[in-house]
mmCIF file of C-alpha atoms and ligand atoms in Angstrom:
data_model
loop_
_atom_site.group_PDB
_atom_site.id
_atom_site.type_symbol
_atom_site.label_atom_id
_atom_site.label_comp_id
_atom_site.label_asym_id
_atom_site.label_seq_id
_atom_site.Cartn_x
_atom_site.Cartn_y
_atom_site.Cartn_z
ATOM 1 C CA MET A 12 118.425 94.375 154.061
ATOM 2 C CA ASN A 13 117.895 96.143 150.589
ATOM 3 C CA VAL A 14 115.414 98.912 150.871
ATOM 4 C CA VAL A 15 115.020 100.174 147.350
ATOM 5 C CA VAL A 16 112.475 103.240 146.972
ATOM 6 C CA LEU A 17 111.273 103.841 143.238
ATOM 7 C CA LEU A 18 110.418 107.365 142.736
ATOM 8 C CA GLY A 19 108.576 109.063 139.785
ATOM 9 C CA ALA A 20 105.502 111.153 139.054
ATOM 10 C CA PRO A 21 102.297 109.373 138.266
ATOM 11 C CA GLY A 22 102.652 107.500 134.905
ATOM 12 C CA ALA A 23 106.458 107.521 134.915
ATOM 13 C CA GLY A 24 106.822 103.494 134.951
ATOM 14 C CA LYS A 25 107.301 102.674 138.498
ATOM 15 C CA GLY A 26 104.725 100.069 138.318
ATOM 16 C CA THR A 27 106.186 98.564 135.217
ATOM 17 C CA GLN A 28 109.821 98.292 136.302
ATOM 18 C CA ALA A 29 108.811 97.315 139.981
ATOM 19 C CA PRO A 30 108.194 93.744 139.312
ATOM 20 C CA LEU A 31 110.921 93.361 136.725
ATOM 21 C CA LEU A 32 113.436 94.678 139.288
ATOM 22 C CA ALA A 33 112.048 92.332 142.210
ATOM 23 C CA ALA A 34 112.595 89.304 139.937
ATOM 24 C CA ARG A 35 116.172 90.478 139.498
ATOM 25 C CA LEU A 36 116.759 91.410 143.207
ATOM 26 C CA GLY A 37 114.856 88.403 144.759
ATOM 27 C CA ILE A 38 112.857 90.838 146.936
ATOM 28 C CA PRO A 39 109.007 91.719 147.014
ATOM 29 C CA VAL A 40 107.489 94.724 145.820
ATOM 30 C CA ILE A 41 105.299 97.094 148.022
ATOM 31 C CA ALA A 42 103.136 99.324 146.134
ATOM 32 C CA THR A 43 100.823 101.600 148.304
ATOM 33 C CA GLY A 44 98.588 102.213 145.337
ATOM 34 C CA ASP A 45 98.039 98.423 144.785
ATOM 35 C CA LEU A 46 97.501 98.207 148.726
ATOM 36 C CA PHE A 47 94.763 101.033 148.430
ATOM 37 C CA ARG A 48 93.114 99.587 145.479
ATOM 38 C CA ALA A 49 92.909 96.014 147.262
ATOM 39 C CA ALA A 50 91.298 97.638 150.166
ATOM 40 C CA VAL A 51 88.880 99.783 147.933
ATOM 41 C CA ARG A 52 87.884 96.249 146.092
ATOM 42 C CA ASP A 53 87.190 94.591 149.571
ATOM 43 C CA GLY A 54 85.249 97.603 150.848
ATOM 44 C CA THR A 55 87.103 97.682 154.117
ATOM 45 C CA PRO A 56 86.835 101.137 156.149
ATOM 46 C CA LEU A 57 90.333 101.936 155.311
ATOM 47 C CA GLY A 58 89.493 101.390 151.566
ATOM 48 C CA MET A 59 86.342 103.667 151.761
ATOM 49 C CA GLU A 60 88.405 106.236 153.371
ATOM 50 C CA ALA A 61 91.172 106.018 150.837
ATOM 51 C CA ARG A 62 88.811 106.109 147.831
ATOM 52 C CA ARG A 63 87.661 109.547 148.490
ATOM 53 C CA TYR A 64 91.112 110.875 148.037
ATOM 54 C CA MET A 65 92.121 108.597 145.068
ATOM 55 C CA ASP A 66 89.052 109.395 143.224
ATOM 56 C CA ALA A 67 89.831 113.229 143.419
ATOM 57 C CA GLY A 68 93.524 112.400 142.526
ATOM 58 C CA GLN A 69 94.709 113.689 146.015
ATOM 59 C CA LEU A 70 97.204 111.997 148.036
ATOM 60 C CA VAL A 71 95.801 109.797 150.959
ATOM 61 C CA PRO A 72 96.491 111.319 154.431
ATOM 62 C CA ASP A 73 100.107 110.435 155.702
ATOM 63 C CA GLU A 74 98.837 109.071 158.873
ATOM 64 C CA ILE A 75 96.906 106.663 157.164
ATOM 65 C CA THR A 76 99.265 105.947 154.490
ATOM 66 C CA VAL A 77 102.364 105.418 157.001
ATOM 67 C CA LYS A 78 100.509 103.070 159.174
ATOM 68 C CA LEU A 79 99.482 100.673 156.172
ATOM 69 C CA LEU A 80 103.033 100.764 154.721
ATOM 70 C CA LEU A 81 104.835 100.176 158.331
ATOM 71 C CA GLU A 82 102.397 97.080 158.979
ATOM 72 C CA ARG A 83 103.202 95.610 155.393
ATOM 73 C CA ILE A 84 107.065 96.025 155.688
ATOM 74 C CA SER A 85 106.949 94.183 159.217
ATOM 75 C CA ARG A 86 105.859 91.154 157.539
ATOM 76 C CA PRO A 87 108.229 88.059 157.233
ATOM 77 C CA ASP A 88 108.554 88.170 153.387
ATOM 78 C CA ALA A 89 110.046 91.747 153.599
ATOM 79 C CA LYS A 90 112.779 90.530 155.811
ATOM 80 C CA ALA A 91 115.558 90.509 153.202
ATOM 81 C CA GLY A 92 114.486 93.497 151.583
ATOM 82 C CA VAL A 93 111.681 95.441 149.678
ATOM 83 C CA ILE A 94 111.159 97.561 146.616
ATOM 84 C CA LEU A 95 108.798 100.502 147.688
ATOM 85 C CA ASP A 96 106.752 101.633 144.451
ATOM 86 C CA GLY A 97 104.524 104.810 145.337
ATOM 87 C CA PHE A 98 105.912 105.414 148.935
ATOM 88 C CA PRO A 99 107.129 107.714 150.303
ATOM 89 C CA ARG A 100 105.081 110.370 148.420
ATOM 90 C CA THR A 101 105.603 113.165 151.040
ATOM 91 C CA ALA A 102 108.456 114.581 153.104
ATOM 92 C CA VAL A 103 106.598 113.460 156.143
ATOM 93 C CA GLN A 104 106.247 109.770 154.827
ATOM 94 C CA ALA A 105 110.070 109.746 154.196
ATOM 95 C CA ALA A 106 110.928 110.725 157.522
ATOM 96 C CA ALA A 107 108.614 108.108 158.969
ATOM 97 C CA LEU A 108 110.117 105.411 156.763
ATOM 98 C CA ASP A 109 113.561 106.495 157.979
ATOM 99 C CA GLU A 110 112.607 106.378 161.650
ATOM 100 C CA ALA A 111 111.108 102.967 161.410
ATOM 101 C CA LEU A 112 114.158 101.647 159.457
ATOM 102 C CA ALA A 113 116.529 103.173 162.051
ATOM 103 C CA GLY A 114 114.691 101.133 164.720
ATOM 104 C CA ARG A 115 115.962 98.129 163.016
ATOM 105 C CA ARG A 116 119.338 99.747 162.161
ATOM 106 C CA GLU A 117 118.380 99.819 158.755
ATOM 107 C CA GLN A 118 118.270 102.794 156.169
ATOM 108 C CA VAL A 119 117.010 103.328 152.594
ATOM 109 C CA SER A 120 119.646 101.786 150.256
ATOM 110 C CA ALA A 121 118.836 103.736 147.276
ATOM 111 C CA ALA A 122 116.174 106.010 145.911
ATOM 112 C CA VAL A 123 115.779 105.665 141.865
ATOM 113 C CA LEU A 124 114.098 108.584 140.383
ATOM 114 C CA VAL A 125 112.486 107.353 136.946
ATOM 115 C CA ASP A 126 112.279 110.722 135.310
ATOM 116 C CA VAL A 127 109.837 111.592 132.162
ATOM 117 C CA PRO A 128 108.519 114.684 130.903
ATOM 118 C CA THR A 129 105.012 115.635 131.829
ATOM 119 C CA GLU A 130 103.487 115.579 128.378
ATOM 120 C CA GLU A 131 104.595 111.764 128.071
ATOM 121 C CA LEU A 132 103.022 111.095 131.689
ATOM 122 C CA VAL A 133 99.808 112.149 130.552
ATOM 123 C CA ARG A 134 99.975 110.193 127.247
ATOM 124 C CA ARG A 135 101.168 107.090 129.347
ATOM 125 C CA MET A 136 98.451 107.244 131.960
ATOM 126 C CA SER A 137 95.775 107.995 129.240
ATOM 127 C CA GLY A 138 96.457 104.675 127.532
ATOM 128 C CA ARG A 139 97.266 102.729 130.711
ATOM 129 C CA TRP A 140 95.378 99.318 131.489
ATOM 130 C CA ILE A 141 96.291 97.366 134.748
ATOM 131 C CA CYS A 142 95.423 93.876 135.543
ATOM 132 C CA ARG A 143 93.010 92.817 138.201
ATOM 133 C CA GLY A 144 95.332 90.061 139.793
ATOM 134 C CA ALA A 145 98.255 92.369 140.652
ATOM 135 C CA GLY A 146 97.863 95.747 139.196
ATOM 136 C CA HIS A 147 100.691 94.853 136.198
ATOM 137 C CA PRO A 148 100.518 97.764 133.907
ATOM 138 C CA TYR A 149 100.128 97.771 130.029
ATOM 139 C CA HIS A 150 99.732 100.368 127.643
ATOM 140 C CA GLU A 151 97.412 100.293 124.585
ATOM 141 C CA THR A 152 100.006 101.447 122.006
ATOM 142 C CA SER A 153 103.437 101.492 123.778
ATOM 143 C CA SER A 154 103.276 98.157 125.808
ATOM 144 C CA PRO A 155 100.325 96.369 124.779
ATOM 145 C CA PRO A 156 99.653 92.870 126.239
ATOM 146 C CA ARG A 157 100.180 89.485 123.812
ATOM 147 C CA LEU A 158 96.426 88.890 124.052
ATOM 148 C CA GLU A 159 94.197 91.851 124.080
ATOM 149 C CA GLY A 160 92.670 92.491 127.645
ATOM 150 C CA VAL A 161 94.552 89.537 129.422
ATOM 151 C CA CYS A 162 97.581 90.027 131.686
ATOM 152 C CA ASP A 163 100.758 88.278 130.152
ATOM 153 C CA LEU A 164 102.063 87.557 133.568
ATOM 154 C CA ASP A 165 98.943 86.364 135.331
ATOM 155 C CA GLY A 166 96.453 85.927 133.086
ATOM 156 C CA SER A 167 93.844 88.058 134.930
ATOM 157 C CA GLU A 168 91.752 90.699 133.227
ATOM 158 C CA LEU A 169 92.852 94.261 132.232
ATOM 159 C CA TYR A 170 90.901 97.353 133.145
ATOM 160 C CA GLN A 171 91.300 101.043 133.074
ATOM 161 C CA ARG A 172 91.482 102.961 136.489
ATOM 162 C CA VAL A 173 88.873 105.482 137.276
ATOM 163 C CA ASP A 174 91.883 107.922 138.217
ATOM 164 C CA ASP A 175 93.353 107.699 134.894
ATOM 165 C CA ARG A 176 90.433 109.919 133.137
ATOM 166 C CA PRO A 177 91.900 113.133 131.810
ATOM 167 C CA GLU A 178 90.443 115.178 134.531
ATOM 168 C CA THR A 179 91.709 113.190 137.529
ATOM 169 C CA ILE A 180 95.129 112.761 135.528
ATOM 170 C CA ARG A 181 95.392 116.753 135.673
ATOM 171 C CA ALA A 182 94.450 116.737 139.240
ATOM 172 C CA ARG A 183 97.008 114.294 140.135
ATOM 173 C CA MET A 184 99.537 116.259 138.596
ATOM 174 C CA ASP A 185 98.630 119.397 140.394
ATOM 175 C CA GLN A 186 98.459 117.901 143.792
ATOM 176 C CA GLN A 187 101.267 115.473 143.756
ATOM 177 C CA LEU A 188 104.248 116.955 141.622
ATOM 178 C CA GLY A 189 105.202 119.325 144.314
ATOM 179 C CA ALA A 190 105.223 116.852 147.227
ATOM 180 C CA LEU A 191 107.350 114.552 144.613
ATOM 181 C CA GLU A 192 110.013 117.258 144.619
ATOM 182 C CA GLN A 193 110.246 117.229 148.491
ATOM 183 C CA VAL A 194 110.805 113.633 148.459
ATOM 184 C CA ILE A 195 113.458 113.812 145.761
ATOM 185 C CA GLU A 196 115.162 116.475 148.113
ATOM 186 C CA HIS A 197 115.022 114.156 151.034
ATOM 187 C CA TYR A 198 116.945 111.421 149.206
ATOM 188 C CA ARG A 199 119.248 113.770 147.569
ATOM 189 C CA VAL A 200 120.462 115.210 151.142
ATOM 190 C CA ALA A 201 120.570 111.753 152.212
ATOM 191 C CA ARG A 202 123.071 111.004 149.093
ATOM 192 C CA VAL A 203 121.007 108.008 148.283
ATOM 193 C CA LEU A 204 119.406 109.582 145.084
ATOM 194 C CA ARG A 205 120.010 108.227 141.399
ATOM 195 C CA THR A 206 118.308 109.399 138.508
ATOM 196 C CA VAL A 207 117.572 107.495 135.294
ATOM 197 C CA ASN A 208 116.060 108.688 132.147
ATOM 198 C CA GLY A 209 112.590 107.160 131.884
ATOM 199 C CA LEU A 210 111.902 108.206 128.488
ATOM 200 C CA GLN A 211 113.514 105.058 126.741
ATOM 201 C CA ASP A 212 112.137 101.687 126.214
ATOM 202 C CA ILE A 213 111.130 99.579 129.139
ATOM 203 C CA THR A 214 114.170 97.290 128.978
ATOM 204 C CA ILE A 215 116.541 100.232 128.407
ATOM 205 C CA VAL A 216 115.118 101.847 131.536
ATOM 206 C CA ALA A 217 115.565 98.404 133.357
ATOM 207 C CA ASP A 218 119.211 98.199 132.557
ATOM 208 C CA ALA A 219 119.783 101.871 133.781
ATOM 209 C CA ILE A 220 117.871 101.122 136.956
ATOM 210 C CA ASP A 221 120.186 98.044 137.367
ATOM 211 C CA ALA A 222 123.296 100.311 136.592
ATOM 212 C CA ALA A 223 122.398 103.112 139.311
ATOM 213 C CA LEU A 224 121.542 100.259 141.640
ATOM 214 C CA ALA A 225 124.919 98.865 141.360
ATOM 215 C CA ASP A 226 126.242 102.124 141.825
ATOM 216 C CA ALA A 227 124.766 102.694 145.101
ATOM 217 C CA GLY A 228 125.810 99.109 146.135
ATOM 218 C CA VAL A 229 122.690 97.361 145.864
ATOM 219 C CA THR A 230 122.967 93.663 144.856
ATOM 220 C CA PRO A 231 120.702 90.607 144.483
ATOM 221 C CA VAL A 232 119.949 88.900 147.367
ATOM 222 C CA VAL A 233 121.502 85.240 147.474
ATOM 223 C CA ALA A 234 118.987 82.547 148.602
ATOM 224 C CA GLY A 235 119.485 81.586 152.066
ATOM 225 C CA GLN A 236 120.921 85.064 153.167
ATOM 226 C CA GLY A 237 119.074 88.034 154.625
HETATM 227 P P1 LIG B 12 100.193 106.080 140.111
HETATM 228 O O1 LIG B 12 101.329 104.854 139.837
HETATM 229 O O2 LIG B 12 99.410 106.502 138.905
HETATM 230 O O3 LIG B 12 100.930 107.231 140.657
HETATM 231 P P2 LIG B 12 99.354 104.808 142.423
HETATM 232 O O4 LIG B 12 98.822 103.444 142.004
HETATM 233 O O5 LIG B 12 100.807 104.527 142.849
HETATM 234 O O6 LIG B 12 99.431 105.549 141.183
HETATM 235 O O7 LIG B 12 98.505 105.487 143.423
HETATM 236 C C1 LIG B 12 97.163 105.655 143.252
HETATM 237 C C2 LIG B 12 96.552 106.671 144.153
HETATM 238 O O8 LIG B 12 96.640 106.135 145.567
HETATM 239 C C3 LIG B 12 97.283 107.824 144.346
HETATM 240 O O9 LIG B 12 96.874 108.844 143.367
HETATM 241 C C4 LIG B 12 96.902 108.349 145.621
HETATM 242 O O10 LIG B 12 95.605 108.800 145.813
HETATM 243 C C5 LIG B 12 97.068 107.028 146.446
HETATM 244 N N1 LIG B 12 98.357 106.736 147.038
HETATM 245 C C6 LIG B 12 99.281 105.666 146.560
HETATM 246 N N2 LIG B 12 100.383 105.840 147.258
HETATM 247 C C7 LIG B 12 100.172 106.938 148.257
HETATM 248 C C8 LIG B 12 101.077 107.417 149.345
HETATM 249 N N3 LIG B 12 102.370 106.976 149.361
HETATM 250 N N4 LIG B 12 100.652 108.497 149.728
HETATM 251 C C9 LIG B 12 99.437 108.941 149.596
HETATM 252 N N5 LIG B 12 98.596 108.544 148.719
HETATM 253 C C10 LIG B 12 98.893 107.563 147.967
HETATM 254 P P1 LIG B 13 103.660 104.287 137.414
HETATM 255 O O1 LIG B 13 103.467 103.355 138.289
HETATM 256 O O2 LIG B 13 104.974 105.102 137.709
HETATM 257 O O3 LIG B 13 102.416 105.179 137.575
HETATM 258 P P2 LIG B 13 103.422 102.666 134.994
HETATM 259 O O4 LIG B 13 104.353 101.706 135.092
HETATM 260 O O5 LIG B 13 101.775 102.245 135.572
HETATM 261 O O6 LIG B 13 103.694 104.099 135.787
HETATM 262 O O7 LIG B 13 103.196 103.413 133.592
HETATM 263 C C1 LIG B 13 102.453 104.049 132.960
HETATM 264 C C2 LIG B 13 101.793 103.836 131.494
HETATM 265 O O8 LIG B 13 103.218 103.859 130.876
HETATM 266 C C3 LIG B 13 101.523 102.250 131.560
HETATM 267 O O9 LIG B 13 100.504 102.100 130.600
HETATM 268 C C4 LIG B 13 102.932 101.479 130.974
HETATM 269 O O10 LIG B 13 102.440 100.526 130.105
HETATM 270 C C5 LIG B 13 103.601 102.699 130.190
HETATM 271 N N1 LIG B 13 104.962 102.647 130.219
HETATM 272 C C6 LIG B 13 105.802 102.299 131.441
HETATM 273 N N2 LIG B 13 107.097 102.470 130.863
HETATM 274 C C7 LIG B 13 106.997 102.796 129.768
HETATM 275 C C8 LIG B 13 107.994 102.975 128.759
HETATM 276 N N3 LIG B 13 109.451 102.855 129.136
HETATM 277 N N4 LIG B 13 107.848 103.319 127.505
HETATM 278 C C9 LIG B 13 106.563 103.565 127.298
HETATM 279 N N5 LIG B 13 105.472 103.349 127.979
HETATM 280 C C10 LIG B 13 105.822 103.039 129.170
#
């Protein structure tokens, strides 16, 4: 089972790279941000709870997040492997994931850090538009859709996230970058950390991720295996 963790600050390009990588590896993406946004949209109790934190740029508490993620990775489509986008975001979440995988005699195969300087993160989030269908991200200048306001991949409508307002972007940086450092350290110690330069064109970053994964021994899932 391939368990690939995509790490990076808010706006680094995880959500852009995750579906491209999923298509190459033949395994699904699980993005906790997308799971939370779906719960908010559906008005579930979990969504109402999560929304308070998301709107303030804060991390949703570990207990809620870990439960949601573990339930999702136990579904049948995650059997051959998963790409995790936006999880783990704290040392507690990283430890909970290790423990759950160890229970199945599995482990994180590789944690790929998409590294981007802070000024560029702010620029990227300020111009970000995502689709209602699956959260596919676009950027008004650096990665526009072919047809304005419409997702290239699934045709759904594009919108700007409420937490991509300038004041919330700053709050997310302040609240989340410290925890990210701890998660990076967790995977450095586990010797599965690989770092790619995220300040390059989307296709070049994708190639760099492939090279990093090959170096970590992660190869595409062949149909019928897993
Ligand atoms: P971005 O890609 O911009 O970092 P996400 O879509 O991954 O944003 O997450 C949006 C928000 O959802 C986060 O700011 C946070 O409030 C919440 N969230 C997502 N994943 C996690 C997580 N693993 N732990 C805690 N909160 C999370
Ligand atoms: P994350 O999921 O890490 O928060 P996203 O994938 O949503 O980040 O990307 C944030 C914004 O930056 C989006 O508007 C996206 O279109 C844009 N973006 C992603 N990768 C690049 C890149 N390599 N160069 C320029 N813009 C990018």
